[in-house]
Tab-separated table of C-alpha atoms in Angstrom:
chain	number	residue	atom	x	y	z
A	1	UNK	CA	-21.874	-18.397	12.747
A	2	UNK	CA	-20.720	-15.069	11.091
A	3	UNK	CA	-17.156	-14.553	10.259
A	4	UNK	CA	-16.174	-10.733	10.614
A	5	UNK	CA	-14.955	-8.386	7.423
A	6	UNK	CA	-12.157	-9.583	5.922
A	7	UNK	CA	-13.194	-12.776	5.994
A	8	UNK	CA	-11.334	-13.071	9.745
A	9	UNK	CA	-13.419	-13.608	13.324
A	10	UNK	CA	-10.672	-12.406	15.457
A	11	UNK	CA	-10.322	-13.184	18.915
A	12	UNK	CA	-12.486	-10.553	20.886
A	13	UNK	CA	-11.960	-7.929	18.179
A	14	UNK	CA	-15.544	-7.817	16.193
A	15	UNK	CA	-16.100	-5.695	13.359
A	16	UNK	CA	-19.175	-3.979	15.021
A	17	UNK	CA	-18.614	-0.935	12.589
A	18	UNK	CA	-22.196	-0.527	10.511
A	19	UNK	CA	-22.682	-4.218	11.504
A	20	UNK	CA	-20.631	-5.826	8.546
A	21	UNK	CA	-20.378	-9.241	8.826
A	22	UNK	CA	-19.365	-12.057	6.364
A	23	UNK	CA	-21.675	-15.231	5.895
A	24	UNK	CA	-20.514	-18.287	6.515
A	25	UNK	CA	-19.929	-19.516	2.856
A	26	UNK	CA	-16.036	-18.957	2.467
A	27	UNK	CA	-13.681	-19.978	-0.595
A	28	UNK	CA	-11.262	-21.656	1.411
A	29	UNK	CA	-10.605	-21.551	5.385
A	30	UNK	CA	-7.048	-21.290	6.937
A	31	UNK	CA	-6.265	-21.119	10.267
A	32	UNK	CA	-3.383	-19.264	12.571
A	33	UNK	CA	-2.821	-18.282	16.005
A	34	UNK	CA	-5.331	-15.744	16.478
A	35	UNK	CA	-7.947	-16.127	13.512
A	36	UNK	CA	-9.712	-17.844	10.968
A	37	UNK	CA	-9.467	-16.542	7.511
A	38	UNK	CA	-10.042	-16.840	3.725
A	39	UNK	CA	-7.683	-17.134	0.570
A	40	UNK	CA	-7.633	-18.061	-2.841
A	41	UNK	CA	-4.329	-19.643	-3.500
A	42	UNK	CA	-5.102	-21.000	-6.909
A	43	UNK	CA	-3.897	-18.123	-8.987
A	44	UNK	CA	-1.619	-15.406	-9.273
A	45	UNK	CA	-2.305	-12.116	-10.380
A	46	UNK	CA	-0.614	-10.247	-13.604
A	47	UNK	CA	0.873	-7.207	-13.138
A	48	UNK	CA	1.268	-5.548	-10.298
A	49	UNK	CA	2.604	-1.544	-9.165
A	50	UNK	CA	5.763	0.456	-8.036
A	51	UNK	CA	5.830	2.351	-4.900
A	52	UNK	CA	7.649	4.572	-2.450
A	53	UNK	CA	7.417	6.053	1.220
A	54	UNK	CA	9.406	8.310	1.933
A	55	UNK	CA	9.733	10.424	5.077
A	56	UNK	CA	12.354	13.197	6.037
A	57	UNK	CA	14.090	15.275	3.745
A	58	UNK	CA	12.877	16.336	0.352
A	59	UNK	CA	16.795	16.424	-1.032
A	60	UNK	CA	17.402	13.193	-0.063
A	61	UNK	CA	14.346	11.935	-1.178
A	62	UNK	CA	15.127	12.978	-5.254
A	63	UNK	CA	17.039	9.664	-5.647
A	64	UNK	CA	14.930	7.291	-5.190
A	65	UNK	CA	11.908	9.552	-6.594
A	66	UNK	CA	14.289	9.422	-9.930
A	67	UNK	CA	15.052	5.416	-9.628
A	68	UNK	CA	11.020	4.812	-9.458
A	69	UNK	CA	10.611	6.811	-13.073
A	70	UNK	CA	13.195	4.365	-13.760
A	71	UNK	CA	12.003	1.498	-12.607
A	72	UNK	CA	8.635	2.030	-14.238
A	73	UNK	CA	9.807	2.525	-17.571
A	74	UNK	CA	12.554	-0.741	-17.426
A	75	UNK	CA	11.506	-3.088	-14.820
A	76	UNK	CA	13.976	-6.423	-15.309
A	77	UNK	CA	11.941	-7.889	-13.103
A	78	UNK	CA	8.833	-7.304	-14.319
A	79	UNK	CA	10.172	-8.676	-17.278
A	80	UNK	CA	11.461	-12.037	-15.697
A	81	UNK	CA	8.198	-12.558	-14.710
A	82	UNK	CA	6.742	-12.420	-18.615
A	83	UNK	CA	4.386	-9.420	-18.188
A	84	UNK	CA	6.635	-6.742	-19.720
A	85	UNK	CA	8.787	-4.687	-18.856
A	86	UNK	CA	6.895	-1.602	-18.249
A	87	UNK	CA	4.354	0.081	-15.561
A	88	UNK	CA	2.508	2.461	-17.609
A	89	UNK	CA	-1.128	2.054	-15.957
A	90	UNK	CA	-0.832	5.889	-14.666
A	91	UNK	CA	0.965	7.376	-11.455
A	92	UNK	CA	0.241	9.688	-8.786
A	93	UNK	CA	1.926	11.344	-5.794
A	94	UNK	CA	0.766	12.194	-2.412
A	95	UNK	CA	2.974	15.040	-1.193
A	96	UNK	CA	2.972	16.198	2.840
A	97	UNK	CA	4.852	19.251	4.262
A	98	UNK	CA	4.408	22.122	6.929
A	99	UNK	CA	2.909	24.463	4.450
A	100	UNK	CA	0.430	22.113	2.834
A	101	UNK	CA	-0.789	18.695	0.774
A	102	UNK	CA	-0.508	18.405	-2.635
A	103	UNK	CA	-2.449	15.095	-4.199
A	104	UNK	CA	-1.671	14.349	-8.102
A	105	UNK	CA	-2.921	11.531	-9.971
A	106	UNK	CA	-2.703	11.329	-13.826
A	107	UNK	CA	-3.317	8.024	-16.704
A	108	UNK	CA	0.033	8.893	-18.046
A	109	UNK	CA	3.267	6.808	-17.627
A	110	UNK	CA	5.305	8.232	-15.284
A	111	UNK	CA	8.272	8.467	-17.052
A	112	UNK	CA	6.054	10.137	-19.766
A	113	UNK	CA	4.741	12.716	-17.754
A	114	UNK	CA	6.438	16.423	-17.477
A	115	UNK	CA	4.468	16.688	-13.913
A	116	UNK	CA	7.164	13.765	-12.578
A	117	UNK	CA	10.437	16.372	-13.362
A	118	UNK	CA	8.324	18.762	-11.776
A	119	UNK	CA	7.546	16.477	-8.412
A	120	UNK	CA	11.528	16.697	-8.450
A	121	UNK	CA	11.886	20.309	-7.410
A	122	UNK	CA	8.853	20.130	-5.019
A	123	UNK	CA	10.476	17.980	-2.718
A	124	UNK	CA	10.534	20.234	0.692
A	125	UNK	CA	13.080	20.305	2.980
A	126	UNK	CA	10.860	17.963	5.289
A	127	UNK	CA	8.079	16.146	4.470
A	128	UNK	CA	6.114	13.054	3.782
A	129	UNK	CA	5.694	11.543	0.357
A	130	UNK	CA	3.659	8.485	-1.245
A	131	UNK	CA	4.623	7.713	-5.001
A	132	UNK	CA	2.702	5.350	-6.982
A	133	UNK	CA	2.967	3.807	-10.633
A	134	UNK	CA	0.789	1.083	-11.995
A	135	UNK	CA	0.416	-1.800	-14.127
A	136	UNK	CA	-3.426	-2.801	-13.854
A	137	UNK	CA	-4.475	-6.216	-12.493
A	138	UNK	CA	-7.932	-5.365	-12.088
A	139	UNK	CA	-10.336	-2.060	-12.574
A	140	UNK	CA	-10.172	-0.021	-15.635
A	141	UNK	CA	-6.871	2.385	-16.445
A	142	UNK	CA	-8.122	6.001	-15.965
A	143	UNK	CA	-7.379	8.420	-13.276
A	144	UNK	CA	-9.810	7.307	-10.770
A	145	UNK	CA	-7.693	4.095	-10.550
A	146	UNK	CA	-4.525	5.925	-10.254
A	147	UNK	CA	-3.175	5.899	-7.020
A	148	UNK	CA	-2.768	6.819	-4.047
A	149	UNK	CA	-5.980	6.928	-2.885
A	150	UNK	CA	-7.795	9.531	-0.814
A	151	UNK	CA	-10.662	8.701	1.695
A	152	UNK	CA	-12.357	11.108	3.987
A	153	UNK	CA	-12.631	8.598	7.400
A	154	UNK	CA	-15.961	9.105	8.970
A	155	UNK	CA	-13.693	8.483	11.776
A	156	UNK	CA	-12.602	12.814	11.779
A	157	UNK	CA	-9.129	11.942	9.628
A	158	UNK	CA	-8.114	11.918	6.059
A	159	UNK	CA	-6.368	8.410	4.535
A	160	UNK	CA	-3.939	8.573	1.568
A	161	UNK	CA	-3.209	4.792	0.323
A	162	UNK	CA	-1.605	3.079	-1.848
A	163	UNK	CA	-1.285	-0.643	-2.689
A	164	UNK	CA	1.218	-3.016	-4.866
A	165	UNK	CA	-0.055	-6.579	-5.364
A	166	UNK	CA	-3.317	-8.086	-6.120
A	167	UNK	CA	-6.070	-8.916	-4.126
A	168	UNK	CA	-9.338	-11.120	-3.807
A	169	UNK	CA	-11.926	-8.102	-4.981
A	170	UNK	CA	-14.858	-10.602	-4.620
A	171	UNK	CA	-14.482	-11.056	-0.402
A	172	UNK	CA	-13.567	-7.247	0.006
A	173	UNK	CA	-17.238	-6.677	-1.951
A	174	UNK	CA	-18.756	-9.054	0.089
A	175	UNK	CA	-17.178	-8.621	3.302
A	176	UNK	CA	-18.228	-4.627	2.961
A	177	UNK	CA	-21.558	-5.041	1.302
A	178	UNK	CA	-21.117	-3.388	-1.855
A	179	UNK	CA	-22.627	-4.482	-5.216
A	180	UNK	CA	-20.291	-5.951	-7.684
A	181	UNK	CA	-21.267	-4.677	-10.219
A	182	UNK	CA	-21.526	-1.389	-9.031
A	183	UNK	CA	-17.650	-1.666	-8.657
A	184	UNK	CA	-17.001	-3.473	-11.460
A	185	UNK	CA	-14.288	-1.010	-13.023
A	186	UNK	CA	-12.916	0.184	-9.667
A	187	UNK	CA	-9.382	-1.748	-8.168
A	188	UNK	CA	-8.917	-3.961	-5.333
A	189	UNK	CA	-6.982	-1.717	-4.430
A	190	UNK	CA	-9.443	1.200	-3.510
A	191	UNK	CA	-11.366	-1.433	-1.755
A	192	UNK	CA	-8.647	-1.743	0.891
A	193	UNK	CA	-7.958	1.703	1.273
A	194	UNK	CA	-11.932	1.967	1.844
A	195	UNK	CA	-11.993	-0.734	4.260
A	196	UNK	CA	-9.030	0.967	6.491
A	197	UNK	CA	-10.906	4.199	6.333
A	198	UNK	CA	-14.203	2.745	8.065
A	199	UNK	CA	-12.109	0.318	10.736
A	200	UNK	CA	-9.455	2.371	11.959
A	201	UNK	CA	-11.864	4.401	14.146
A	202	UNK	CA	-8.865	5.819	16.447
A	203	UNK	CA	-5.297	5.589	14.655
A	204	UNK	CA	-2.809	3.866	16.735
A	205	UNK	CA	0.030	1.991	16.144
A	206	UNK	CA	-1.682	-1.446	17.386
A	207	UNK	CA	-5.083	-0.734	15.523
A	208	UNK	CA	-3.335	0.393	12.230
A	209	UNK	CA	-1.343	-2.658	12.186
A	210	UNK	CA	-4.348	-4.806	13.157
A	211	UNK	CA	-6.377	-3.624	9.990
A	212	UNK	CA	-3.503	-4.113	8.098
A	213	UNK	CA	-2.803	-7.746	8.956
A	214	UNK	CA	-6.878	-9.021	9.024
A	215	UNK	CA	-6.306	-7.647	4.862
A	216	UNK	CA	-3.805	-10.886	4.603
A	217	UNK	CA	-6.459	-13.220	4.384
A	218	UNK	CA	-7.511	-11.622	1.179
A	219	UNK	CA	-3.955	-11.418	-0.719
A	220	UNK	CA	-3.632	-13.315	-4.167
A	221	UNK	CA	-0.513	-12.332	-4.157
A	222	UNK	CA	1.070	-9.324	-1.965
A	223	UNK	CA	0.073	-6.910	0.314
A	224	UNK	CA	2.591	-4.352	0.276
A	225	UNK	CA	1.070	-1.000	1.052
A	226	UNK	CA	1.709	2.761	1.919
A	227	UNK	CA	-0.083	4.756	3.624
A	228	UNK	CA	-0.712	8.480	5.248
A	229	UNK	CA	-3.096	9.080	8.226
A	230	UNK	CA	-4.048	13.266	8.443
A	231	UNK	CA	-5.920	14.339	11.125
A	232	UNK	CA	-7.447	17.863	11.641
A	233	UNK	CA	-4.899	18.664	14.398
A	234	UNK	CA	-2.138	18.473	12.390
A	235	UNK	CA	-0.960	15.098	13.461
A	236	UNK	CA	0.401	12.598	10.755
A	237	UNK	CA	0.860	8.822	10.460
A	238	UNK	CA	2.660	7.209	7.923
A	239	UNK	CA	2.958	3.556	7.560
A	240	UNK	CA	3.925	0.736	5.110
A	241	UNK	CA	3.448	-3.028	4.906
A	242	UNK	CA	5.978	-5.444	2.851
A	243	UNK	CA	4.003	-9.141	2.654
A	244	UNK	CA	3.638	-11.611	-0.024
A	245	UNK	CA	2.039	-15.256	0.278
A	246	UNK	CA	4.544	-17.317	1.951
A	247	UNK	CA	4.624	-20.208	-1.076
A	248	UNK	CA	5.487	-16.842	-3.175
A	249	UNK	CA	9.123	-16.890	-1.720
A	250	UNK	CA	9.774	-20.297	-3.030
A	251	UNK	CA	9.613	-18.536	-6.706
A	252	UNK	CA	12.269	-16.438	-7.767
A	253	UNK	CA	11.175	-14.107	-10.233
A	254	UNK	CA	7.573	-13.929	-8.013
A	255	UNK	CA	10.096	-12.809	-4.904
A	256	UNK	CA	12.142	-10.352	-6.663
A	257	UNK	CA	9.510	-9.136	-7.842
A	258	UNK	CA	7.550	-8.808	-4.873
A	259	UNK	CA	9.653	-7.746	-2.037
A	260	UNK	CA	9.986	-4.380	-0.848
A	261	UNK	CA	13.446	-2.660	0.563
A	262	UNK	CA	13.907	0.149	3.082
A	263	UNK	CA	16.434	3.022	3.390
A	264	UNK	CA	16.877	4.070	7.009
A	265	UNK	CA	19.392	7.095	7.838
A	266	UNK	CA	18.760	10.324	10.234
A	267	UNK	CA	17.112	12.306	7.777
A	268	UNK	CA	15.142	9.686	5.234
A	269	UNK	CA	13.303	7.290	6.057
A	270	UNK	CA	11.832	5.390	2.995
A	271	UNK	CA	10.041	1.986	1.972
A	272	UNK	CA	10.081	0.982	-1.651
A	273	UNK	CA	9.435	-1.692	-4.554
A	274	UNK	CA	12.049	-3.917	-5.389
A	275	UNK	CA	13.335	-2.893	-8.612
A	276	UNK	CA	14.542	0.775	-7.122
A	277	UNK	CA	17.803	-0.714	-6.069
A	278	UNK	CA	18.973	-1.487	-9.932
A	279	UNK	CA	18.683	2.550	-10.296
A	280	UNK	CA	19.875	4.381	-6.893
A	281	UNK	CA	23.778	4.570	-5.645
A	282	UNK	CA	21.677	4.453	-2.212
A	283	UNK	CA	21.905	1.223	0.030
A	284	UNK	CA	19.123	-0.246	0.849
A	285	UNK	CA	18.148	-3.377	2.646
A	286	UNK	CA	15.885	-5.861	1.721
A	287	UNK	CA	12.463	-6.114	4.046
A	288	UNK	CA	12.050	-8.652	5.563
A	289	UNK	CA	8.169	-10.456	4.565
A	290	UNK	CA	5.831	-9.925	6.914
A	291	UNK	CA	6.761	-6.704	8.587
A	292	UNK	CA	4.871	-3.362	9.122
A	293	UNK	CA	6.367	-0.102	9.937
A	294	UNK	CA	4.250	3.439	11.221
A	295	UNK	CA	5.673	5.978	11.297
A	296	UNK	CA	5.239	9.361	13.713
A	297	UNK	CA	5.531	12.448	11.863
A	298	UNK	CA	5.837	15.675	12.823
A	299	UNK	CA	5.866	18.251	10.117
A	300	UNK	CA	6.757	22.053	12.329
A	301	UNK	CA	9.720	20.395	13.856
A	302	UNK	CA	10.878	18.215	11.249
A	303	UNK	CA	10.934	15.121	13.046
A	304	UNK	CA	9.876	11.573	12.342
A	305	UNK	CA	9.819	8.372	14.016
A	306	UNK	CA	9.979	4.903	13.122
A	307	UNK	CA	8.467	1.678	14.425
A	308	UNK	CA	8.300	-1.725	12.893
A	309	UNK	CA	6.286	-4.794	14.059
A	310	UNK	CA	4.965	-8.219	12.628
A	311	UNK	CA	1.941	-8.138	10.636
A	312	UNK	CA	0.029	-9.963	13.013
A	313	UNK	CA	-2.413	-9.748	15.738
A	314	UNK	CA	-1.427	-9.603	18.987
């Protein structure tokens, strides 16, 4: 018996992609509704990122683009946790709009960086952004670890992702086939990106959130991610995930930490780390674990729109 990529043999749902499949020699096998799946609940990764997605207006969007700088240079939580105070692993941006894509990644702080004041006045009017700064669980600090993360799909779309938590790397490599040590110094992080780019062969809401959830049953300790879909027409999907392991919640400086708010108005739609509501006058609501959200985007008219589900399988 094989178990499918991602250490999960879903229900009628194979991963017949290039024919990777998992051997039956798991680390630990939980079960649910719908699948069977690996985790390692034995530790708990170090440090872990900052992020935003944001979608709508550029103006509107300076904020909480300003309370992420913030945040990475004086995280309180962070700090609660006994891993410092600071995420100064590198940044990078992800920047969407009508007239064209701008992708930045530097090993800098953030809040050291002159190119962050300077993300401040490129905001557009409309548009989509993903923000990212790190604090390194796993895979060297240098740019190539910055994130997000860009991935040319072989499925005729480009993927921008980004990822705050930590994740098994040792059942991504085996679950896709790839030599440890080959990827020795690359993130988790980039592994997951990678693994969305080969399995979501024709973006919809169901299959993005699919992919999404079968990546649960590798989570050390969250899964909250952000991410851009670009396809050669023009057509753009955002979407986000807020999920930490459920014993996670019992611990209060893990779930502060962890959990992820949202900022929902006409014009901004926008997903974030925790610690961005110490640092914005905006109000924001906290997400609740477990949920996914895509987002429709379309850049010429300036319209977006929202949908949230259960990271599940359905």
């Amino acid at each position: 018996m094989l178990h499918s990529l991602l250490i999960c043999h879903v229900k009628s749902s194979m991963f017949s992609y290039l024919s990777l499949n998992l051997p039956d020699n798991p680390l630990q096998f939980c079960t649910s509704k719908n699948y069977i799946c690996i985790g390692d609940k034995n530790q708990v990764g170090g440090n872990m990122c900052r992020i935003l997605l944001a979608v709508g207006n550029g103006y509107r969007m300076r904020p909480l683009v300003e309370a992420l700088i913030k945040a990475s240079e004086n995280d309180p939580y962070k700090a609660a946790r006994g891993k410092g105070s600071q995420h100064r692993d590198g940044w990078g941006y992800v920047l969407l709009s009508k007239d064209g894509v701008e992708h930045y990644k530097s090993r800098k702080p953030i809040f050291e960086d002159e190119n962050a004041k300077e993300l401040m006045k490129k905001l557009p009017d409309f548009g989509v952004l993903l923000l990212h700064s790190r604090a390194a669980s796993q895979g060297n600090v240098n740019v190539f670890n910055a994130q997000p993360f860009s991935y040319a799909s072989p499925h005729g779309y480009q993927l921008y992702f980004m990822h705050n938590g930590d994740l098994i790397k040792d059942l991504l490599l085996e679950g896709l086939k790839l030599p440890r040590e080959r990827y020795a110094n690359i993130s988790d992080s980039y592994l997951a990106g990678l693994y969305l780019s080969l399995f979501i062969s024709a973006p919809s809401e169901k299959e993005i959130v699919e992919r999404l959830t079968l990546l649960k049953s590798t989570v050390r300790t969250s899964l909250n991610t952000g991410g851009v879909i670009f396809k050669p027409n023009d057509e753009v999907i955002a979407f986000g995930t807020a999920y930490m392991r459920e014993d996670l919640l019992e611990e209060e400086a893990e779930r502060n930490y962890m959990r992820l708010m949202e900022f929902y108005s006409a014009d901004l739609f926008a997903l974030m780390s925790s610690t961005l509501e110490l640092y914005t006058f905006l109000p924001l609501t906290e997400v609740r674990n477990g949920k996914a959200f895509v987002v429709s985007v379309n850049l010429k008219d300036e319209e977006f729109k929202v949908s949230s589900f259960e990271l599940e399988i359905t």
